[in-house]
Amino acid sequence: MSDQTVNVRYIVNDVEAAVAWYTKLRLLLAGPTSSAGRPMPDGTKPGPGGWNRIHLIVEDLPAEVARLRAAGVQFRNDIVTGPGGSQTLLMDPSGNLVELFQPARH
């Protein structure tokens, strides 16, 4: 399937603002036992239907989080770490989730 394109569609409030947020995409499917399924700080447990998100790979997650927080970006949780790496969730201008992910170094 590497020769096929995967599309993701989000309903947004402002197309121009949303376009500025998104780049190349890769589809990841996460089961209920993955680190993506861990509860949020408020106890909300992610699940199908509303927790789907764009997944962007970064090289230095703490630095990206600091940079984006300083720019006023809203985060849904703090950085969490699992066997595959570290991640955090932020919200785009329309409230859609975006995951920043730093793969574990093996």
mmCIF file of C-alpha atoms in Angstrom:
data_model
loop_
_atom_site.group_PDB
_atom_site.id
_atom_site.type_symbol
_atom_site.label_atom_id
_atom_site.label_comp_id
_atom_site.label_asym_id
_atom_site.label_seq_id
_atom_site.Cartn_x
_atom_site.Cartn_y
_atom_site.Cartn_z
ATOM 1 C CA MET A 1 0.000 0.000 0.000
ATOM 2 C CA SER A 2 2.991 2.343 -0.018
ATOM 3 C CA ASP A 3 2.026 3.653 -3.473
ATOM 4 C CA GLN A 4 -1.417 4.868 -2.335
ATOM 5 C CA THR A 5 -2.267 8.193 -0.742
ATOM 6 C CA VAL A 6 -4.189 8.393 2.511
ATOM 7 C CA ASN A 7 -6.434 11.423 2.970
ATOM 8 C CA VAL A 8 -7.735 12.795 6.233
ATOM 9 C CA ARG A 9 -10.661 15.199 6.366
ATOM 10 C CA TYR A 10 -11.412 17.526 9.263
ATOM 11 C CA ILE A 11 -14.263 19.992 9.434
ATOM 12 C CA VAL A 12 -12.700 23.340 10.359
ATOM 13 C CA ASN A 13 -13.892 26.840 11.147
ATOM 14 C CA ASP A 14 -11.228 28.622 9.092
ATOM 15 C CA VAL A 15 -9.660 26.800 6.137
ATOM 16 C CA GLU A 16 -6.725 29.214 5.818
ATOM 17 C CA ALA A 17 -5.841 28.845 9.504
ATOM 18 C CA ALA A 18 -6.096 25.050 9.253
ATOM 19 C CA VAL A 19 -3.939 24.842 6.103
ATOM 20 C CA ALA A 20 -1.104 26.520 8.013
ATOM 21 C CA TRP A 21 -1.178 23.634 10.534
ATOM 22 C CA TYR A 22 -0.842 20.594 8.297
ATOM 23 C CA THR A 23 1.945 18.909 6.311
ATOM 24 C CA LYS A 24 2.619 15.425 4.919
ATOM 25 C CA LEU A 25 0.651 12.686 6.688
ATOM 26 C CA ARG A 26 1.158 9.045 7.595
ATOM 27 C CA LEU A 27 -1.757 6.887 8.807
ATOM 28 C CA LEU A 28 -1.259 5.151 12.155
ATOM 29 C CA LEU A 29 -3.847 2.851 13.693
ATOM 30 C CA ALA A 30 -3.703 2.641 17.486
ATOM 31 C CA GLY A 31 -5.496 -0.036 19.489
ATOM 32 C CA PRO A 32 -6.975 0.382 22.965
ATOM 33 C CA THR A 33 -3.784 -0.863 24.684
ATOM 34 C CA SER A 34 -1.446 1.557 22.877
ATOM 35 C CA SER A 35 0.046 4.595 24.605
ATOM 36 C CA ALA A 36 -2.375 6.699 22.524
ATOM 37 C CA GLY A 37 -5.197 5.118 24.562
ATOM 38 C CA ARG A 38 -3.954 6.364 27.929
ATOM 39 C CA PRO A 39 -6.389 8.553 29.887
ATOM 40 C CA MET A 40 -5.982 12.344 29.822
ATOM 41 C CA PRO A 41 -5.115 14.186 33.062
ATOM 42 C CA ASP A 42 -8.843 14.786 33.677
ATOM 43 C CA GLY A 43 -9.552 11.021 33.436
ATOM 44 C CA THR A 44 -11.105 11.107 29.954
ATOM 45 C CA LYS A 45 -10.153 7.927 28.075
ATOM 46 C CA PRO A 46 -9.458 8.288 24.337
ATOM 47 C CA GLY A 47 -11.505 6.059 22.044
ATOM 48 C CA PRO A 48 -12.843 5.810 18.504
ATOM 49 C CA GLY A 49 -15.069 8.598 17.229
ATOM 50 C CA GLY A 50 -13.550 11.947 18.122
ATOM 51 C CA TRP A 51 -10.021 11.114 19.237
ATOM 52 C CA ASN A 52 -8.612 10.591 15.757
ATOM 53 C CA ARG A 53 -5.782 12.968 15.024
ATOM 54 C CA ILE A 54 -3.000 14.055 12.765
ATOM 55 C CA HIS A 55 0.353 12.648 13.910
ATOM 56 C CA LEU A 56 3.431 14.815 13.331
ATOM 57 C CA ILE A 57 6.915 13.459 14.034
ATOM 58 C CA VAL A 58 9.349 15.835 15.743
ATOM 59 C CA GLU A 59 12.995 15.430 16.719
ATOM 60 C CA ASP A 60 12.879 17.293 20.059
ATOM 61 C CA LEU A 61 9.426 17.069 21.618
ATOM 62 C CA PRO A 62 10.133 19.161 24.753
ATOM 63 C CA ALA A 63 11.567 21.970 22.617
ATOM 64 C CA GLU A 64 8.571 21.897 20.254
ATOM 65 C CA VAL A 65 6.140 21.951 23.185
ATOM 66 C CA ALA A 66 7.942 24.933 24.734
ATOM 67 C CA ARG A 67 7.989 26.788 21.406
ATOM 68 C CA LEU A 68 4.290 26.161 20.735
ATOM 69 C CA ARG A 69 3.191 26.993 24.303
ATOM 70 C CA ALA A 70 5.069 30.291 24.019
ATOM 71 C CA ALA A 71 3.119 30.952 20.807
ATOM 72 C CA GLY A 72 -0.185 30.398 22.635
ATOM 73 C CA VAL A 73 -1.044 26.933 21.307
ATOM 74 C CA GLN A 74 -3.452 25.002 23.547
ATOM 75 C CA PHE A 75 -2.444 21.497 24.666
ATOM 76 C CA ARG A 76 -4.823 18.722 25.725
ATOM 77 C CA ASN A 77 -2.273 16.919 27.920
ATOM 78 C CA ASP A 78 1.364 16.838 29.007
ATOM 79 C CA ILE A 79 4.046 14.719 27.352
ATOM 80 C CA VAL A 80 3.520 10.974 27.898
ATOM 81 C CA THR A 81 6.077 8.289 27.128
ATOM 82 C CA GLY A 82 5.497 4.729 25.963
ATOM 83 C CA PRO A 83 7.631 1.990 24.417
ATOM 84 C CA GLY A 84 7.539 3.585 20.964
ATOM 85 C CA GLY A 85 8.381 7.124 22.044
ATOM 86 C CA SER A 86 6.896 10.270 23.590
ATOM 87 C CA GLN A 87 3.812 12.203 22.558
ATOM 88 C CA THR A 88 1.491 15.035 23.456
ATOM 89 C CA LEU A 89 -1.791 16.339 22.050
ATOM 90 C CA LEU A 90 -2.507 19.902 21.009
ATOM 91 C CA MET A 91 -5.526 21.481 19.367
ATOM 92 C CA ASP A 92 -5.703 23.215 16.002
ATOM 93 C CA PRO A 93 -7.660 26.487 15.646
ATOM 94 C CA SER A 94 -10.927 24.511 15.304
ATOM 95 C CA GLY A 95 -10.292 22.224 18.291
ATOM 96 C CA ASN A 96 -9.192 19.164 16.286
ATOM 97 C CA LEU A 97 -6.453 17.114 17.929
ATOM 98 C CA VAL A 98 -2.898 17.033 16.600
ATOM 99 C CA GLU A 99 -0.328 14.642 18.061
ATOM 100 C CA LEU A 100 3.343 15.563 18.264
ATOM 101 C CA PHE A 101 5.429 12.390 18.471
ATOM 102 C CA GLN A 102 9.127 11.810 19.116
ATOM 103 C CA PRO A 103 10.131 8.202 18.356
ATOM 104 C CA ALA A 104 12.135 6.334 20.981
ATOM 105 C CA ARG A 105 15.825 6.098 20.244
ATOM 106 C CA HIS A 106 16.850 2.440 19.964
#
